[in-house]
């Protein structure tokens, strides 16, 4: 599966459009419980635990999007977008969406 | 009684001092690391445009992404609270998020280190600390993503 966030796959021709595909996941971050992040909050800088957590969520959302595209018979997803939004206190939704196409 | 009072005043003060000293040290180390890696990737630019006049045929493309979650230190958080009372630019946050953005772009490049350039680079910032409610700001995620372009190599070898 080829992913791009532009309108085409350079060097290839789009032969069929399958429409929008998407994948999302909502993850809760356990604030008070995450002791390491709490300590890190004092000195500032990167909170590695959260970086990894969100990265995992994004991979999960992307994989769900890819699975949807594969089911449709696509071999590429163009114009991929990522968004993150807080849907509830302490939980964020990660959404990946794009246009499934067949390229040759 | 007086010991309790002492602890009550002392603990936040110690946290401020630790935040100030360790935070400044970490920040300096991070800036050094960013500068060094940016120099290494200086010939593989990240563009915000979708199209590029390729000097060579494009062999393949792939999605590159990188992200980082950062927070500010206790000392700057304390100072910023005063700034939020009187308004104006909150300099420590500006600097923190700018630093995070450079880090995210570097991680995006590192996810596809062999690419010749990165087009349609998008940056997204989201506040993930809404639950804590402390000043509303503090923990921020920055995501950078784009399309990594690899040129066909045959012509220059």
PDB file of C-alpha atoms in Angstrom:
ATOM      1  CA  UNK A   1       0.000   0.000   0.000  1.00  0.00           C
ATOM      2  CA  UNK A   2       1.469   3.357  -1.074  1.00  0.00           C
ATOM      3  CA  UNK A   3       0.529   6.324   1.088  1.00  0.00           C
ATOM      4  CA  UNK A   4       1.028   9.957   0.078  1.00  0.00           C
ATOM      5  CA  UNK A   5      -0.399  13.204   1.334  1.00  0.00           C
ATOM      6  CA  UNK A   6      -0.490  14.829  -2.115  1.00  0.00           C
ATOM      7  CA  UNK A   7      -3.127  14.526  -4.855  1.00  0.00           C
ATOM      8  CA  UNK A   8      -1.304  11.845  -6.812  1.00  0.00           C
ATOM      9  CA  UNK A   9       1.259   9.112  -6.641  1.00  0.00           C
ATOM     10  CA  UNK A  10       4.238  10.560  -8.528  1.00  0.00           C
ATOM     11  CA  UNK A  11       5.349   8.389 -11.408  1.00  0.00           C
ATOM     12  CA  UNK A  12       2.106   6.399 -11.444  1.00  0.00           C
ATOM     13  CA  UNK A  13      -1.293   6.775 -13.056  1.00  0.00           C
ATOM     14  CA  UNK A  14      -4.513   6.647 -11.057  1.00  0.00           C
ATOM     15  CA  UNK A  15      -6.866   4.228 -12.788  1.00  0.00           C
ATOM     16  CA  UNK A  16      -9.696   3.965 -10.278  1.00  0.00           C
ATOM     17  CA  UNK A  17     -11.080   5.912  -7.308  1.00  0.00           C
ATOM     18  CA  UNK A  18     -12.709   4.171  -4.358  1.00  0.00           C
ATOM     19  CA  UNK A  19     -13.599   7.214  -2.267  1.00  0.00           C
ATOM     20  CA  UNK A  20     -12.845   8.090   1.327  1.00  0.00           C
ATOM     21  CA  UNK A  21     -11.273   5.611   3.722  1.00  0.00           C
ATOM     22  CA  UNK A  22     -10.639   6.317   7.366  1.00  0.00           C
ATOM     23  CA  UNK A  23      -9.357   4.821  10.563  1.00  0.00           C
ATOM     24  CA  UNK A  24      -9.567   6.204  14.051  1.00  0.00           C
ATOM     25  CA  UNK A  25      -8.860   5.337  17.632  1.00  0.00           C
ATOM     26  CA  UNK A  26      -9.563   6.980  20.952  1.00  0.00           C
ATOM     27  CA  UNK A  27      -6.962   6.562  23.653  1.00  0.00           C
ATOM     28  CA  UNK A  28      -7.168   7.613  27.251  1.00  0.00           C
ATOM     29  CA  UNK A  29      -4.061   8.985  28.874  1.00  0.00           C
ATOM     30  CA  UNK A  30      -3.864   8.103  32.505  1.00  0.00           C
ATOM     31  CA  UNK A  31      -2.596  11.333  33.945  1.00  0.00           C
ATOM     32  CA  UNK A  32      -2.336  10.921  37.702  1.00  0.00           C
ATOM     33  CA  UNK A  33      -1.158   7.350  37.252  1.00  0.00           C
ATOM     34  CA  UNK A  34       1.697   8.133  34.938  1.00  0.00           C
ATOM     35  CA  UNK A  35       4.357   8.824  37.489  1.00  0.00           C
ATOM     36  CA  UNK A  36       7.259   9.287  35.090  1.00  0.00           C
ATOM     37  CA  UNK A  37       5.378  11.881  33.060  1.00  0.00           C
ATOM     38  CA  UNK A  38       4.449  13.656  36.262  1.00  0.00           C
ATOM     39  CA  UNK A  39       8.095  13.942  37.248  1.00  0.00           C
ATOM     40  CA  UNK A  40       9.108  15.012  33.778  1.00  0.00           C
ATOM     41  CA  UNK A  41       6.506  17.741  33.951  1.00  0.00           C
ATOM     42  CA  UNK A  42       8.642  19.472  36.604  1.00  0.00           C
ATOM     43  CA  UNK A  43      11.743  19.834  34.457  1.00  0.00           C
ATOM     44  CA  UNK A  44       9.998  20.147  31.093  1.00  0.00           C
ATOM     45  CA  UNK A  45      11.058  18.715  27.771  1.00  0.00           C
ATOM     46  CA  UNK A  46       9.843  15.650  25.958  1.00  0.00           C
ATOM     47  CA  UNK A  47       7.413  13.249  27.642  1.00  0.00           C
ATOM     48  CA  UNK A  48       8.560  10.082  25.882  1.00  0.00           C
ATOM     49  CA  UNK A  49       5.766   7.920  27.277  1.00  0.00           C
ATOM     50  CA  UNK A  50       3.123  10.157  25.721  1.00  0.00           C
ATOM     51  CA  UNK A  51       5.013  10.481  22.450  1.00  0.00           C
ATOM     52  CA  UNK A  52       5.041   6.702  22.168  1.00  0.00           C
ATOM     53  CA  UNK A  53       1.407   6.379  23.216  1.00  0.00           C
ATOM     54  CA  UNK A  54       0.237   8.815  20.539  1.00  0.00           C
ATOM     55  CA  UNK A  55       2.558   7.300  17.960  1.00  0.00           C
ATOM     56  CA  UNK A  56       1.057   3.871  18.632  1.00  0.00           C
ATOM     57  CA  UNK A  57      -2.436   5.302  18.305  1.00  0.00           C
ATOM     58  CA  UNK A  58      -1.541   6.912  15.016  1.00  0.00           C
ATOM     59  CA  UNK A  59      -0.103   3.645  13.695  1.00  0.00           C
ATOM     60  CA  UNK A  60      -3.286   1.882  14.785  1.00  0.00           C
ATOM     61  CA  UNK A  61      -5.500   4.466  13.033  1.00  0.00           C
ATOM     62  CA  UNK A  62      -3.370   4.244   9.886  1.00  0.00           C
ATOM     63  CA  UNK A  63      -3.568   0.448   9.906  1.00  0.00           C
ATOM     64  CA  UNK A  64      -7.358   0.573  10.167  1.00  0.00           C
ATOM     65  CA  UNK A  65      -7.465   2.976   7.248  1.00  0.00           C
ATOM     66  CA  UNK A  66      -5.192   0.694   5.213  1.00  0.00           C
ATOM     67  CA  UNK A  67      -7.343  -2.341   6.047  1.00  0.00           C
ATOM     68  CA  UNK A  68     -10.418  -0.485   4.782  1.00  0.00           C
ATOM     69  CA  UNK A  69      -8.660   0.457   1.559  1.00  0.00           C
ATOM     70  CA  UNK A  70      -7.429  -3.093   1.022  1.00  0.00           C
ATOM     71  CA  UNK A  71     -10.960  -4.406   1.385  1.00  0.00           C
ATOM     72  CA  UNK A  72     -12.043  -2.101  -1.425  1.00  0.00           C
ATOM     73  CA  UNK A  73      -9.288  -3.415  -3.685  1.00  0.00           C
ATOM     74  CA  UNK A  74      -7.142  -0.277  -3.597  1.00  0.00           C
ATOM     75  CA  UNK A  75      -3.356  -0.324  -3.729  1.00  0.00           C
ATOM     76  CA  UNK A  76      -2.681   3.279  -2.700  1.00  0.00           C
ATOM     77  CA  UNK A  77      -4.154   5.993  -0.496  1.00  0.00           C
ATOM     78  CA  UNK A  78      -3.638   9.585  -1.565  1.00  0.00           C
ATOM     79  CA  UNK A  79      -4.153  12.873   0.246  1.00  0.00           C
ATOM     80  CA  UNK A  80      -3.761  11.275   3.674  1.00  0.00           C
ATOM     81  CA  UNK A  81      -4.580  13.593   6.586  1.00  0.00           C
ATOM     82  CA  UNK A  82      -4.109  13.176  10.324  1.00  0.00           C
ATOM     83  CA  UNK A  83      -6.077  14.997  12.962  1.00  0.00           C
ATOM     84  CA  UNK A  84      -6.024  14.864  16.749  1.00  0.00           C
ATOM     85  CA  UNK A  85      -8.805  16.135  18.931  1.00  0.00           C
ATOM     86  CA  UNK A  86      -9.747  15.935  22.568  1.00  0.00           C
ATOM     87  CA  UNK A  87     -13.119  14.237  22.641  1.00  0.00           C
ATOM     88  CA  UNK A  88     -13.350  13.931  26.404  1.00  0.00           C
ATOM     89  CA  UNK A  89     -11.355  14.930  29.448  1.00  0.00           C
ATOM     90  CA  UNK A  90      -8.078  13.101  29.202  1.00  0.00           C
ATOM     91  CA  UNK A  91      -8.866  11.194  26.023  1.00  0.00           C
ATOM     92  CA  UNK A  92      -7.909  12.117  22.502  1.00  0.00           C
ATOM     93  CA  UNK A  93      -9.119  10.834  19.193  1.00  0.00           C
ATOM     94  CA  UNK A  94      -6.638  10.244  16.414  1.00  0.00           C
ATOM     95  CA  UNK A  95      -8.099  10.106  12.947  1.00  0.00           C
ATOM     96  CA  UNK A  96      -6.388   9.205   9.700  1.00  0.00           C
ATOM     97  CA  UNK A  97      -8.257   9.597   6.422  1.00  0.00           C
ATOM     98  CA  UNK A  98      -7.539   9.671   2.751  1.00  0.00           C
ATOM     99  CA  UNK A  99      -8.739   8.714  -0.704  1.00  0.00           C
ATOM    100  CA  UNK A 100      -8.325   5.095  -1.757  1.00  0.00           C
ATOM    101  CA  UNK A 101      -7.227   4.628  -5.349  1.00  0.00           C
ATOM    102  CA  UNK A 102      -5.807   2.011  -7.668  1.00  0.00           C
ATOM    103  CA  UNK A 103      -2.615   3.054  -9.433  1.00  0.00           C
ATOM    104  CA  UNK A 104      -0.599   1.490 -12.189  1.00  0.00           C
TER     105      UNK A 104
ATOM    106  CA  UNK B   1       3.322  23.589  63.167  1.00  0.00           C
ATOM    107  CA  UNK B   2       6.250  25.654  61.920  1.00  0.00           C
ATOM    108  CA  UNK B   3       7.759  22.564  60.261  1.00  0.00           C
ATOM    109  CA  UNK B   4       4.537  21.985  58.352  1.00  0.00           C
ATOM    110  CA  UNK B   5       4.574  25.589  57.200  1.00  0.00           C
ATOM    111  CA  UNK B   6       8.197  25.262  56.183  1.00  0.00           C
ATOM    112  CA  UNK B   7       7.465  22.160  54.126  1.00  0.00           C
ATOM    113  CA  UNK B   8       4.442  23.834  52.575  1.00  0.00           C
ATOM    114  CA  UNK B   9       6.609  26.716  51.349  1.00  0.00           C
ATOM    115  CA  UNK B  10       9.738  24.736  50.758  1.00  0.00           C
ATOM    116  CA  UNK B  11       8.468  21.977  48.448  1.00  0.00           C
ATOM    117  CA  UNK B  12       7.088  24.235  45.684  1.00  0.00           C
ATOM    118  CA  UNK B  13      10.231  26.365  45.911  1.00  0.00           C
ATOM    119  CA  UNK B  14      12.482  23.339  45.519  1.00  0.00           C
ATOM    120  CA  UNK B  15      10.412  22.186  42.536  1.00  0.00           C
ATOM    121  CA  UNK B  16      10.827  25.631  40.961  1.00  0.00           C
ATOM    122  CA  UNK B  17      14.583  25.579  41.464  1.00  0.00           C
ATOM    123  CA  UNK B  18      14.888  22.020  40.132  1.00  0.00           C
ATOM    124  CA  UNK B  19      12.715  22.951  37.170  1.00  0.00           C
ATOM    125  CA  UNK B  20      14.840  26.029  36.475  1.00  0.00           C
ATOM    126  CA  UNK B  21      18.227  24.306  36.659  1.00  0.00           C
ATOM    127  CA  UNK B  22      17.471  20.903  35.142  1.00  0.00           C
ATOM    128  CA  UNK B  23      15.034  22.386  32.629  1.00  0.00           C
ATOM    129  CA  UNK B  24      17.608  24.870  31.316  1.00  0.00           C
ATOM    130  CA  UNK B  25      20.201  22.120  31.052  1.00  0.00           C
ATOM    131  CA  UNK B  26      17.856  19.810  29.132  1.00  0.00           C
ATOM    132  CA  UNK B  27      16.834  22.636  26.845  1.00  0.00           C
ATOM    133  CA  UNK B  28      20.437  23.452  25.983  1.00  0.00           C
ATOM    134  CA  UNK B  29      21.213  19.795  25.293  1.00  0.00           C
ATOM    135  CA  UNK B  30      18.140  19.521  23.090  1.00  0.00           C
ATOM    136  CA  UNK B  31      19.021  22.628  21.065  1.00  0.00           C
ATOM    137  CA  UNK B  32      22.505  21.215  20.480  1.00  0.00           C
ATOM    138  CA  UNK B  33      21.046  17.911  19.305  1.00  0.00           C
ATOM    139  CA  UNK B  34      18.570  19.678  17.008  1.00  0.00           C
ATOM    140  CA  UNK B  35      21.288  21.843  15.433  1.00  0.00           C
ATOM    141  CA  UNK B  36      23.515  18.849  14.806  1.00  0.00           C
ATOM    142  CA  UNK B  37      20.758  16.772  13.175  1.00  0.00           C
ATOM    143  CA  UNK B  38      19.428  19.692  11.145  1.00  0.00           C
ATOM    144  CA  UNK B  39      22.892  20.134   9.688  1.00  0.00           C
ATOM    145  CA  UNK B  40      22.931  16.465   8.722  1.00  0.00           C
ATOM    146  CA  UNK B  41      19.589  16.776   6.898  1.00  0.00           C
ATOM    147  CA  UNK B  42      20.308  20.167   5.345  1.00  0.00           C
ATOM    148  CA  UNK B  43      20.459  18.703   1.828  1.00  0.00           C
ATOM    149  CA  UNK B  44      17.078  16.978   2.198  1.00  0.00           C
ATOM    150  CA  UNK B  45      14.661  19.877   2.563  1.00  0.00           C
ATOM    151  CA  UNK B  46      11.083  19.648   3.754  1.00  0.00           C
ATOM    152  CA  UNK B  47       8.815  21.696   1.482  1.00  0.00           C
ATOM    153  CA  UNK B  48       5.279  22.822   2.116  1.00  0.00           C
ATOM    154  CA  UNK B  49       4.419  22.774  -1.597  1.00  0.00           C
ATOM    155  CA  UNK B  50       2.719  19.849  -3.302  1.00  0.00           C
ATOM    156  CA  UNK B  51       4.607  19.945  -6.559  1.00  0.00           C
ATOM    157  CA  UNK B  52       8.266  20.179  -7.270  1.00  0.00           C
ATOM    158  CA  UNK B  53      10.207  20.319 -10.503  1.00  0.00           C
ATOM    159  CA  UNK B  54      12.151  17.147  -9.967  1.00  0.00           C
ATOM    160  CA  UNK B  55      15.716  17.220 -11.312  1.00  0.00           C
ATOM    161  CA  UNK B  56      15.509  13.450 -11.750  1.00  0.00           C
ATOM    162  CA  UNK B  57      12.742  10.911 -12.364  1.00  0.00           C
ATOM    163  CA  UNK B  58      10.884   9.981  -9.203  1.00  0.00           C
ATOM    164  CA  UNK B  59      11.385   6.385  -8.232  1.00  0.00           C
ATOM    165  CA  UNK B  60       9.121   6.032  -5.241  1.00  0.00           C
ATOM    166  CA  UNK B  61       7.182   7.955  -2.643  1.00  0.00           C
ATOM    167  CA  UNK B  62       6.117   7.139   0.882  1.00  0.00           C
ATOM    168  CA  UNK B  63       4.509   8.810   3.843  1.00  0.00           C
ATOM    169  CA  UNK B  64       6.887  10.191   6.458  1.00  0.00           C
ATOM    170  CA  UNK B  65       5.756  11.307   9.878  1.00  0.00           C
ATOM    171  CA  UNK B  66       7.237  12.255  13.206  1.00  0.00           C
ATOM    172  CA  UNK B  67       5.805  13.545  16.429  1.00  0.00           C
ATOM    173  CA  UNK B  68       6.827  14.706  19.850  1.00  0.00           C
ATOM    174  CA  UNK B  69       5.008  15.478  23.091  1.00  0.00           C
ATOM    175  CA  UNK B  70       6.573  18.235  25.164  1.00  0.00           C
ATOM    176  CA  UNK B  71       5.885  20.012  28.402  1.00  0.00           C
ATOM    177  CA  UNK B  72       7.265  23.140  29.991  1.00  0.00           C
ATOM    178  CA  UNK B  73       9.282  23.210  33.205  1.00  0.00           C
ATOM    179  CA  UNK B  74       7.845  24.237  36.548  1.00  0.00           C
ATOM    180  CA  UNK B  75       9.708  27.544  36.672  1.00  0.00           C
ATOM    181  CA  UNK B  76       8.542  28.782  33.288  1.00  0.00           C
ATOM    182  CA  UNK B  77       5.043  27.524  33.993  1.00  0.00           C
ATOM    183  CA  UNK B  78       5.076  29.644  37.136  1.00  0.00           C
ATOM    184  CA  UNK B  79       6.278  32.739  35.268  1.00  0.00           C
ATOM    185  CA  UNK B  80       3.820  32.203  32.441  1.00  0.00           C
ATOM    186  CA  UNK B  81       0.920  32.341  34.867  1.00  0.00           C
ATOM    187  CA  UNK B  82       1.758  35.962  35.561  1.00  0.00           C
ATOM    188  CA  UNK B  83       2.038  36.644  31.855  1.00  0.00           C
ATOM    189  CA  UNK B  84      -1.424  35.181  31.357  1.00  0.00           C
ATOM    190  CA  UNK B  85      -2.776  37.653  33.906  1.00  0.00           C
ATOM    191  CA  UNK B  86      -1.453  40.714  32.099  1.00  0.00           C
ATOM    192  CA  UNK B  87      -1.635  39.423  28.533  1.00  0.00           C
ATOM    193  CA  UNK B  88       0.934  39.616  25.757  1.00  0.00           C
ATOM    194  CA  UNK B  89       3.223  37.046  24.226  1.00  0.00           C
ATOM    195  CA  UNK B  90       4.020  34.037  26.377  1.00  0.00           C
ATOM    196  CA  UNK B  91       7.655  33.715  25.298  1.00  0.00           C
ATOM    197  CA  UNK B  92       8.523  30.420  27.064  1.00  0.00           C
ATOM    198  CA  UNK B  93       5.644  28.645  25.326  1.00  0.00           C
ATOM    199  CA  UNK B  94       6.512  30.181  21.966  1.00  0.00           C
ATOM    200  CA  UNK B  95      10.047  28.874  22.305  1.00  0.00           C
ATOM    201  CA  UNK B  96       8.968  25.466  23.589  1.00  0.00           C
ATOM    202  CA  UNK B  97       6.565  24.809  20.731  1.00  0.00           C
ATOM    203  CA  UNK B  98       9.005  26.120  18.145  1.00  0.00           C
ATOM    204  CA  UNK B  99      11.584  23.672  19.510  1.00  0.00           C
ATOM    205  CA  UNK B 100       9.052  20.829  19.432  1.00  0.00           C
ATOM    206  CA  UNK B 101       8.190  21.661  15.829  1.00  0.00           C
ATOM    207  CA  UNK B 102      11.836  21.464  14.764  1.00  0.00           C
ATOM    208  CA  UNK B 103      12.126  18.140  16.584  1.00  0.00           C
ATOM    209  CA  UNK B 104       8.976  16.777  14.897  1.00  0.00           C
ATOM    210  CA  UNK B 105      10.260  17.778  11.442  1.00  0.00           C
ATOM    211  CA  UNK B 106      13.570  16.054  12.191  1.00  0.00           C
ATOM    212  CA  UNK B 107      11.764  12.903  13.276  1.00  0.00           C
ATOM    213  CA  UNK B 108       9.693  13.000  10.122  1.00  0.00           C
ATOM    214  CA  UNK B 109      12.929  13.083   8.113  1.00  0.00           C
ATOM    215  CA  UNK B 110      14.451  10.343  10.243  1.00  0.00           C
ATOM    216  CA  UNK B 111      11.454   8.096   9.573  1.00  0.00           C
ATOM    217  CA  UNK B 112      12.477   8.070   5.880  1.00  0.00           C
ATOM    218  CA  UNK B 113      16.148   8.987   6.078  1.00  0.00           C
ATOM    219  CA  UNK B 114      17.024   8.139   2.480  1.00  0.00           C
ATOM    220  CA  UNK B 115      14.498  10.446   0.841  1.00  0.00           C
ATOM    221  CA  UNK B 116      15.735  13.250  -1.400  1.00  0.00           C
ATOM    222  CA  UNK B 117      13.073  15.674  -0.272  1.00  0.00           C
ATOM    223  CA  UNK B 118       9.819  15.858   1.619  1.00  0.00           C
ATOM    224  CA  UNK B 119       6.896  17.577  -0.035  1.00  0.00           C
ATOM    225  CA  UNK B 120       3.557  18.822   1.251  1.00  0.00           C
ATOM    226  CA  UNK B 121       4.850  18.931   4.817  1.00  0.00           C
ATOM    227  CA  UNK B 122       2.044  19.543   7.282  1.00  0.00           C
ATOM    228  CA  UNK B 123       2.430  20.580  10.896  1.00  0.00           C
ATOM    229  CA  UNK B 124      -0.218  20.008  13.474  1.00  0.00           C
ATOM    230  CA  UNK B 125      -0.217  21.075  17.102  1.00  0.00           C
ATOM    231  CA  UNK B 126      -2.678  19.775  19.642  1.00  0.00           C
ATOM    232  CA  UNK B 127      -3.074  20.393  23.319  1.00  0.00           C
ATOM    233  CA  UNK B 128      -3.393  17.100  25.158  1.00  0.00           C
ATOM    234  CA  UNK B 129      -3.380  18.425  28.696  1.00  0.00           C
ATOM    235  CA  UNK B 130      -6.974  19.641  28.878  1.00  0.00           C
ATOM    236  CA  UNK B 131      -7.642  17.218  31.722  1.00  0.00           C
ATOM    237  CA  UNK B 132      -5.133  18.775  34.089  1.00  0.00           C
ATOM    238  CA  UNK B 133      -6.722  22.202  33.835  1.00  0.00           C
ATOM    239  CA  UNK B 134      -3.593  23.853  35.220  1.00  0.00           C
ATOM    240  CA  UNK B 135      -3.399  27.080  33.287  1.00  0.00           C
ATOM    241  CA  UNK B 136      -4.953  25.275  30.331  1.00  0.00           C
ATOM    242  CA  UNK B 137      -1.595  24.831  28.655  1.00  0.00           C
ATOM    243  CA  UNK B 138       1.416  22.701  29.330  1.00  0.00           C
ATOM    244  CA  UNK B 139       1.474  19.433  27.421  1.00  0.00           C
ATOM    245  CA  UNK B 140       1.430  19.761  23.675  1.00  0.00           C
ATOM    246  CA  UNK B 141       1.862  17.305  20.854  1.00  0.00           C
ATOM    247  CA  UNK B 142       3.388  18.410  17.575  1.00  0.00           C
ATOM    248  CA  UNK B 143       3.028  16.192  14.527  1.00  0.00           C
ATOM    249  CA  UNK B 144       4.853  16.680  11.240  1.00  0.00           C
ATOM    250  CA  UNK B 145       4.029  14.623   8.182  1.00  0.00           C
ATOM    251  CA  UNK B 146       4.689  14.755   4.494  1.00  0.00           C
ATOM    252  CA  UNK B 147       5.411  12.742   1.391  1.00  0.00           C
ATOM    253  CA  UNK B 148       8.985  11.503   1.113  1.00  0.00           C
ATOM    254  CA  UNK B 149      10.232  11.526  -2.473  1.00  0.00           C
ATOM    255  CA  UNK B 150      13.033   9.268  -3.660  1.00  0.00           C
ATOM    256  CA  UNK B 151      14.656  10.076  -6.997  1.00  0.00           C
ATOM    257  CA  UNK B 152      15.785   7.360  -9.346  1.00  0.00           C
ATOM    258  CA  UNK B 153      19.445   6.822  -8.585  1.00  0.00           C
ATOM    259  CA  UNK B 154      20.768   5.293 -11.816  1.00  0.00           C
ATOM    260  CA  UNK B 155      21.898   8.572 -13.449  1.00  0.00           C
ATOM    261  CA  UNK B 156      24.399   9.646 -10.817  1.00  0.00           C
ATOM    262  CA  UNK B 157      26.157   6.380 -10.121  1.00  0.00           C
TER     263      UNK B 157
END
